Structure formats: structure tokens, C-alpha cells
Amino acid sequence: MERVVIIGGGEAGLIAAAYLERATETDVILVSERQYHVFSFLLYDVLAGTPFNRACLDLPSMFREKDVTVVQGLVKGLDATENRIDLRNGSLHFDTLLITVGGVTKYDIDDRGHVFDIRTDVREIRSEVNSPNICDVVVVGGGPVGVETTATLSSVDDTKVTMITSSRRPISDFPPRASRIAERELRQQGVSFETETRVTEATENAVVLGDDDIEPSDLTVWAGGVRPNPVIESFGLQQNERGLRVDSHLRCLGVDAVYAAGDVVDYSGKVKDGYSAGLEARIAAKNVLRGLRGQRLLEHNVRWHPRAVYLGRSDALLTVNGRVYHGRGPAILRTVAAKSYPFYWKSVY
Ligand SMILES: Cc1cc2nc3c(=O)[nH]c(=O)nc-3n(C[C@H](O)[C@H](O)[C@H](O)COP(=O)(O)OP(=O)(O)OC[C@H]3O[C@@H](n4cnc5c(N)ncnc54)[C@H](O)[C@@H]3O)c2cc1C
């Protein structure tokens, strides 16, 4: 049996495990720091009041009947020449490794004592938003996560939401029409914008913009994009500031038995979202098997990449290959996709 170790039980790691579990010649071990996976796009529902556990998938119960061993552990290091990963307690040998440890929020400020992280603090944000002293809310970050967070929080009564983005417009990497629509729709919901602006400090009741402008803030939510999980710095693999460098087969550069997928990787044209993570996970998992069987590896190439952004209760944007769709249709599509995804998972396992 060839031992395949996957590190990271998130979007990419779980999809890869689901694929590899079906192969008879592999012994699959999934190492993840948490016992559960959080469906990130359901975090907006949690912001709006849905219990947190509804956004979670319990890993041991999902894999109980399956041929995947779940190890709860925090990976600390990698020795790619000895085929070994180091955990907080002990180490694990692998024949092939798949790295899917994702990313962390990108910050511009050092002191985070007065900011809430959209990735990790959703329950705290929810309870803050409910408290009567919260009037001014600032969302830092104008990417899709910043826009969806803003749209969700602006629907809460009595809050005035300001989005701060270093770009000229929100979702600036989307087609310009999508960007304009997002700004227009959020403005109509009462959202204010500070564009081409960086937050340099966050205090208890305000954020500091640039050198000295002050924006009042009772609640500052940081949604400032993603950077690769810092643990990879100890892996000794080729990387840049956006992630691990991989070849077109999703193999880490310079090592044969180590693959990577999801938010932790970088290549030309990489989009850091769940859709890409899923596609990469499937190709990486197939290549893991092909590599073990001595077969030719598959190329990862993205022909089309649909991206949806929620803009309010019955409003969303969908972009596919430069085309932009807006309104109730994309909103229904997005809601159906988000609500059915956890059921899809349960049926996969
Ligand atoms: C609020 C929010 C909303 C989003 N909404 C959408 C959306 O609507 N659509 C979309 O396509 N994308 C969305 N995204 C982006 C999407 O969640 C990510 O792109 C996707 O989860 C990346 O998958 P991944 O497997 O690379 O990383 P993750 O899903 O983050 O998984 C990484 C896993 O690795 C584990 N891990 C990390 N470090 C270690 C370690 N040292 N040892 C062991 N385990 C470790 C983590 O616990 C986690 O389980 C959203 C992101 C956020 C924050």
C-alpha cells in the first residue's frame, strides 16, 4: 500500500480525500488541525444569525465508514527528502504528500487588538453586531469576501457600514461592469466607500486612514484578502509571497512526491477561491494516483471560471468568462448552490 498523506482538511483536502479514498492501492491519511471543516460561504449566514454548527462538517463522522484515516494534528514542518511531515506530537511518513493548508487573512496593521477577522471571528462579529452600542461598522477589504460581508452586515438594522478598499472600486479583479454594479448596489443599501485608501491603525472607536484621517468604527471587520498559510515557510519548498510554486501538474517545484492545491498555491492566473481549490484538488488527486502508477500526469488548466458575489437579500452578481449577470437569477443560483453544497458533501462521503 502506498501511503498518501493530505495535510489540511478544508475545501481542497476533503475533495482530494474523497477522490483518493476510492483507489484500492492507497492508504489515505488526512491530517487536519481541526476536527471539522467550515463551509466558508455559509459564514455569511452565521453573520446573519444561523448557528455556527450549521456551517460545519464533522470530519471523523464523515469518514467513519470510509477508507480514510483522520488524524487531528497541527503540521509544523516537512522533510521532503526523507518523505516525512512533523506534527506537534510526532511525525508521519508518506510516499506522496498533498499540501492543502489554505491561507490566512492578509493584514496591513500590526496591532489587531481592535479588529475582528472574517475568517476566524464570525461568531464574535455576530454577537457584537447584535449589541446596542454598535452603530458604525467598518469592513476593511474590497474583494469578494469584503463585498459579501458588507452586503450581509448592511442588512442589519441600525448599522452604518463603510467599506474601505485600497482599490479604485470593490471587486477590482472582476470585469469593470461587475465592479460598478457592486458599488452602485451597495451604495443604494446605504453603504459608504473609502477607496484607494489603506487602514494604518485600528482603535476601539475608529480606524486611521493613511496618515491621519479618522473613520469612526464601533466594529472593525478585517476582510483584507488572503496570504498563504505561514507554516509553508518551514517546508523548504519553492514559494513566493502568494504561495507554493507548482508546475502545471500541481507538483511542488523541485520535488516529485509533493503536490499542493487550494489557497496555499500560486501559479500564473491563480484565483484564490473555493471553486479553484476544488478543481485543483481533483487534478492533484488524480496526479497523485497517476504518479504512483507511473502514468503520464494531467495538466491543470482552467478554461472558464464562474464567480458569484452576493450583494443583498435577492441580488447577486455572476461573472463567467468576462460576461456579467446581475439580479435575482444569480442570487437564486447562488443561494441554491450554497444551501445544497453541504448535502452534496454528505452524499459524496
Ligand atoms: C468568509 C469567506 C467566504 C468565502 N466565500 C467563498 C465563496 O462563496 N465561494 C468561493 O469559491 N470561495 C469562497 N471563499 C474562499 C474559500 O473559502 C477558499 O478559497 C477555500 O476554502 C480554499 O480551500 P483550501 O482547501 O485551500 O483552504 P481551507 O478551506 O482554508 O482549508 C485549509 C485547511 O487546512 C487546515 N490547516 C491549516 N494549517 C494547518 C496545519 N499546520 N496543520 C494541519 N492542518 C492545517 C485548516 O484547519 C483547514 O482545515 C470564502 C472565504 C472566506 C474567508
XYZ file of C-alpha atoms and ligand atoms in Angstrom:
402
model
C 0.000 0.000 0.000
C 1.247 3.454 -0.897
C 0.696 5.981 1.832
C -0.789 9.281 0.676
C -0.859 11.976 3.328
C -3.053 15.034 2.824
C -2.405 17.971 5.131
C -5.367 20.311 5.623
C -8.983 19.192 5.981
C -10.524 22.121 4.119
C -12.105 22.558 0.715
C -9.201 21.139 -1.321
C -8.074 18.469 1.166
C -11.537 16.954 1.523
C -12.210 16.809 -2.198
C -8.839 15.132 -2.748
C -9.507 12.657 0.090
C -12.929 11.816 -1.394
C -11.282 11.045 -4.718
C -8.303 9.071 -3.370
C -10.432 7.074 -0.946
C -11.821 5.115 -3.911
C -8.411 3.860 -5.043
C -7.511 0.443 -3.693
C -3.738 0.815 -3.783
C -3.544 3.810 -1.438
C -3.705 4.245 2.291
C -5.041 7.796 2.749
C -4.301 9.814 5.884
C -5.884 13.223 6.293
C -4.122 15.425 8.826
C -6.009 18.493 9.945
C -5.704 20.796 12.894
C -9.481 20.858 13.353
C -11.994 18.023 13.636
C -14.426 19.896 11.424
C -14.497 21.809 8.156
C -16.188 25.205 7.954
C -18.019 25.946 4.710
C -16.716 29.476 4.306
C -19.539 30.753 2.122
C -22.036 29.755 4.843
C -20.254 32.122 7.255
C -22.406 34.956 5.889
C -25.466 33.038 7.091
C -23.783 32.772 10.500
C -23.260 36.556 10.440
C -26.970 36.856 9.754
C -27.915 34.589 12.680
C -27.654 30.937 11.579
C -25.982 28.756 14.275
C -22.271 28.203 13.587
C -22.545 24.408 13.646
C -24.788 24.522 10.562
C -21.767 25.800 8.608
C -19.568 22.926 9.797
C -18.868 19.406 8.610
C -17.642 16.924 11.227
C -14.677 15.069 9.709
C -14.461 11.887 11.828
C -18.166 11.143 11.372
C -17.948 11.859 7.636
C -15.080 9.400 7.227
C -16.179 6.803 9.787
C -17.225 4.207 7.207
C -14.578 5.170 4.671
C -11.048 4.237 3.885
C -9.522 7.489 5.133
C -7.773 7.883 8.472
C -8.357 11.294 10.014
C -5.536 12.486 12.252
C -6.157 15.635 14.224
C -2.844 17.446 14.402
C -1.005 20.619 13.616
C 1.680 20.179 10.982
C 4.856 22.053 11.933
C 7.373 21.006 9.324
C 8.262 18.930 6.293
C 11.334 16.990 5.260
C 10.753 16.404 1.553
C 13.968 14.396 1.114
C 13.065 11.974 3.943
C 9.318 11.934 2.973
C 8.287 12.987 6.477
C 5.974 15.581 7.998
C 6.436 16.761 11.561
C 3.453 17.265 13.797
C 3.329 18.877 17.203
C 3.448 15.359 18.665
C 5.499 13.037 16.485
C 5.907 12.635 12.752
C 4.375 10.784 9.799
C 5.990 9.120 6.813
C 4.444 9.487 3.345
C 5.015 8.082 -0.125
C 3.171 11.028 -1.641
C 2.118 14.254 0.070
C -0.634 16.683 -0.857
C -0.426 20.088 0.826
C -3.770 21.873 1.211
C -3.234 24.036 4.293
C -5.008 27.052 2.765
C -4.354 30.657 3.654
C -4.723 33.229 6.380
C -6.063 36.770 6.321
C -3.703 39.397 4.954
C -3.220 42.301 7.372
C -1.732 45.774 6.820
C -1.616 46.620 10.531
C 0.420 45.160 13.369
C -1.940 45.722 16.298
C -5.055 43.614 15.724
C -6.478 44.079 19.189
C -9.487 46.014 17.880
C -10.249 44.142 14.679
C -12.305 41.038 14.011
C -11.121 38.581 11.371
C -13.840 37.441 8.970
C -12.166 34.007 8.671
C -11.934 33.223 12.358
C -14.196 35.576 14.353
C -17.620 35.271 12.734
C -19.383 34.266 15.958
C -17.850 37.210 17.808
C -18.807 39.599 14.972
C -22.361 38.277 15.129
C -22.676 38.929 18.837
C -21.063 42.387 18.524
C -23.448 43.361 15.731
C -26.372 42.430 17.961
C -25.252 44.648 20.797
C -26.974 48.058 21.061
C -23.766 50.150 21.112
C -22.725 49.190 17.588
C -23.622 51.908 15.075
C -20.628 52.420 12.803
C -19.228 49.284 11.194
C -16.113 49.336 9.023
C -15.290 46.481 6.651
C -11.676 46.544 5.501
C -11.160 44.895 2.118
C -12.948 45.261 -1.194
C -12.553 41.761 -2.626
C -15.470 39.335 -2.972
C -15.324 38.409 0.726
C -15.313 42.115 1.717
C -18.274 42.814 -0.575
C -20.321 39.871 0.703
C -19.521 40.730 4.311
C -20.556 44.342 3.676
C -23.774 43.273 1.965
C -24.642 40.996 4.896
C -23.820 43.490 7.640
C -25.588 46.367 5.894
C -28.817 44.393 6.102
C -28.641 44.547 9.914
C -30.880 47.342 11.266
C -29.270 50.442 12.734
C -25.775 49.807 11.403
C -23.977 52.167 9.094
C -21.404 50.247 7.095
C -18.334 51.761 5.451
C -16.177 49.684 3.154
C -12.525 50.631 2.892
C -10.554 49.376 -0.060
C -7.126 50.134 -1.456
C -8.510 49.712 -4.999
C -10.499 52.238 -7.058
C -13.606 50.076 -6.807
C -14.800 46.969 -4.966
C -14.040 43.578 -6.611
C -11.478 45.298 -8.834
C -10.275 41.984 -10.320
C -13.762 41.320 -11.723
C -14.878 42.817 -15.071
C -15.330 46.622 -14.680
C -19.106 46.384 -15.154
C -19.371 43.945 -12.234
C -17.310 46.291 -10.109
C -19.555 49.259 -10.927
C -22.717 47.268 -10.231
C -21.382 46.103 -6.852
C -20.563 49.665 -5.825
C -23.887 51.037 -7.047
C -25.977 48.335 -5.347
C -24.134 48.629 -2.039
C -24.453 52.440 -2.104
C -28.201 52.013 -2.592
C -28.222 49.946 0.603
C -26.608 52.856 2.437
C -23.006 51.644 2.340
C -20.285 54.342 2.195
C -16.937 53.809 0.490
C -13.396 54.938 1.115
C -11.480 53.838 -1.971
C -7.760 53.922 -2.789
C -7.254 54.101 0.953
C -5.391 51.942 3.429
C -6.157 51.447 7.093
C -2.988 52.074 9.086
C -4.361 51.615 12.594
C -7.498 50.366 14.319
C -8.569 51.677 17.725
C -11.570 50.924 19.933
C -13.813 53.512 18.221
C -12.155 54.316 14.913
C -9.797 53.348 12.153
C -6.976 55.576 10.957
C -6.773 56.024 7.196
C -3.469 56.826 5.537
C -1.546 59.237 7.733
C -4.201 60.893 9.826
C -7.812 60.675 8.570
C -10.140 59.114 11.110
C -13.201 56.989 10.310
C -15.464 56.214 13.279
C -15.870 52.490 13.873
C -17.577 50.633 16.709
C -16.822 47.356 14.965
C -13.968 46.809 12.500
C -14.132 43.652 10.409
C -10.994 42.703 8.504
C -11.594 41.027 5.137
C -8.323 42.131 3.553
C -7.616 39.216 1.252
C -5.637 36.057 1.706
C -1.973 35.166 2.035
C -0.586 31.635 2.109
C -0.504 29.751 5.394
C 2.796 30.824 7.056
C 3.583 27.215 8.040
C 4.878 26.639 4.484
C 7.860 28.867 5.260
C 9.299 25.967 7.260
C 8.757 23.460 4.420
C 11.843 24.397 2.396
C 9.844 24.336 -0.853
C 9.924 26.936 -3.614
C 7.457 29.722 -2.883
C 6.744 33.392 -3.444
C 4.631 35.813 -1.406
C 1.436 34.366 -2.926
C 2.144 30.730 -2.176
C 3.881 27.487 -3.065
C 5.097 27.379 -6.626
C 3.721 24.425 -8.558
C 4.147 23.100 -12.080
C 1.235 22.517 -14.468
C 0.600 19.122 -12.778
C 0.288 20.864 -9.375
C 3.530 19.297 -8.201
C 5.675 21.491 -5.982
C 8.677 22.703 -7.962
C 11.783 20.614 -7.494
C 10.163 17.660 -5.654
C 8.451 14.671 -7.260
C 6.285 13.289 -4.488
C 4.786 16.512 -3.135
C 1.697 18.167 -4.643
C -0.268 21.220 -3.496
C -3.713 22.680 -4.151
C -6.021 25.448 -2.957
C -5.272 28.827 -1.394
C -1.730 27.735 -0.473
C -0.501 27.590 -4.100
C 0.438 30.159 -6.666
C 0.723 29.977 -10.436
C 0.012 32.411 -13.236
C -3.713 33.243 -13.279
C -4.456 31.633 -9.901
C -7.720 32.770 -8.286
C -7.903 32.092 -4.554
C -11.399 30.733 -4.081
C -13.215 27.530 -3.316
C -14.009 26.846 -6.961
C -10.307 26.830 -7.916
C -9.434 24.827 -4.799
C -11.928 22.136 -5.838
C -10.692 21.920 -9.424
C -7.064 21.785 -8.332
C -7.810 19.165 -5.676
C -9.326 16.847 -8.265
C -6.395 17.206 -10.669
C -3.819 16.905 -7.879
C -5.530 13.760 -6.520
C -5.638 12.210 -9.979
C -1.968 13.037 -10.473
C -1.060 11.534 -7.100
C -2.522 8.237 -8.325
C -1.038 8.578 -11.799
C 2.370 9.301 -10.289
C 2.157 6.178 -8.114
C 1.089 4.106 -11.123
C 3.830 5.505 -13.349
C 1.290 7.098 -15.720
C 1.534 10.426 -17.550
C 0.412 13.317 -15.332
C -2.564 15.527 -16.222
C -2.243 19.255 -16.868
C -4.215 21.700 -14.773
C -5.752 24.389 -16.936
C -8.807 26.466 -16.151
C -10.927 27.120 -19.204
C -13.716 29.005 -17.505
C -14.173 30.233 -14.011
C -17.619 31.308 -12.799
C -17.533 33.713 -9.854
C -20.608 34.742 -7.864
C -20.864 37.590 -5.369
C -23.792 38.147 -3.049
C -24.980 41.773 -2.954
C -28.062 41.583 -0.755
C -31.124 39.503 0.033
C -32.247 38.952 -3.574
C -29.343 40.352 -5.513
C -26.085 38.814 -6.704
C -23.528 39.040 -9.475
C -22.329 36.171 -11.595
C -19.381 36.511 -13.950
C -18.388 33.838 -16.429
C -15.586 34.420 -18.923
C -15.978 38.206 -18.844
C -19.783 38.150 -19.067
C -21.674 39.693 -16.179
C -25.116 38.611 -14.973
C -26.835 40.533 -12.232
C -30.028 40.418 -10.204
C -32.439 37.877 -8.828
C -31.397 34.967 -11.126
C -27.754 34.846 -9.957
C -28.987 35.370 -6.374
C -31.259 32.321 -6.573
C -28.485 30.299 -8.209
C -26.004 31.282 -5.530
C -28.402 30.565 -2.670
C -29.316 27.146 -4.073
C -25.617 26.299 -4.598
C -24.662 27.434 -1.082
C -27.538 25.630 0.639
C -27.128 22.382 -1.275
C -23.334 22.151 -1.020
C -23.246 20.591 2.472
C -25.787 17.975 1.290
C -23.582 17.305 -1.717
C -20.744 16.597 0.714
C -22.833 14.268 2.814
C -23.788 12.308 -0.287
C -20.186 12.191 -1.550
C -18.982 10.548 1.648
C -15.750 34.406 4.720
C -15.302 33.673 3.473
C -16.235 33.410 2.485
C -15.858 32.759 1.309
N -16.811 32.511 0.344
C -16.469 31.867 -0.779
C -17.439 31.600 -1.776
O -18.607 31.973 -1.647
N -17.046 30.922 -2.895
C -15.740 30.504 -3.070
O -15.428 29.883 -4.089
N -14.792 30.759 -2.145
C -15.120 31.425 -1.011
N -14.175 31.694 -0.060
C -12.794 31.236 -0.296
C -12.680 29.756 0.043
O -13.155 29.522 1.355
C -11.241 29.312 -0.044
O -10.695 29.704 -1.282
C -11.140 27.801 0.086
O -11.632 27.392 1.351
C -9.690 27.359 -0.073
O -9.617 25.992 0.196
P -8.297 25.342 0.822
O -8.571 23.895 0.969
O -7.131 25.799 0.060
O -8.171 26.026 2.255
P -9.140 25.880 3.516
O -10.519 25.538 3.099
O -8.911 27.127 4.296
O -8.564 24.635 4.309
C -7.286 24.639 4.923
C -7.308 23.547 5.968
O -6.001 23.328 6.457
C -6.035 23.224 7.862
N -4.697 23.603 8.350
C -4.124 24.818 8.259
N -2.881 24.786 8.788
C -2.651 23.517 9.185
C -1.552 22.856 9.797
N -0.410 23.487 10.062
N -1.690 21.553 10.095
C -2.829 20.886 9.824
N -3.896 21.456 9.237
C -3.823 22.754 8.912
C -7.133 24.190 8.276
O -7.620 23.930 9.566
C -8.160 23.896 7.197
O -8.922 22.780 7.542
C -14.512 32.367 1.119
C -13.563 32.620 2.124
C -13.955 33.277 3.296
C -12.922 33.563 4.354
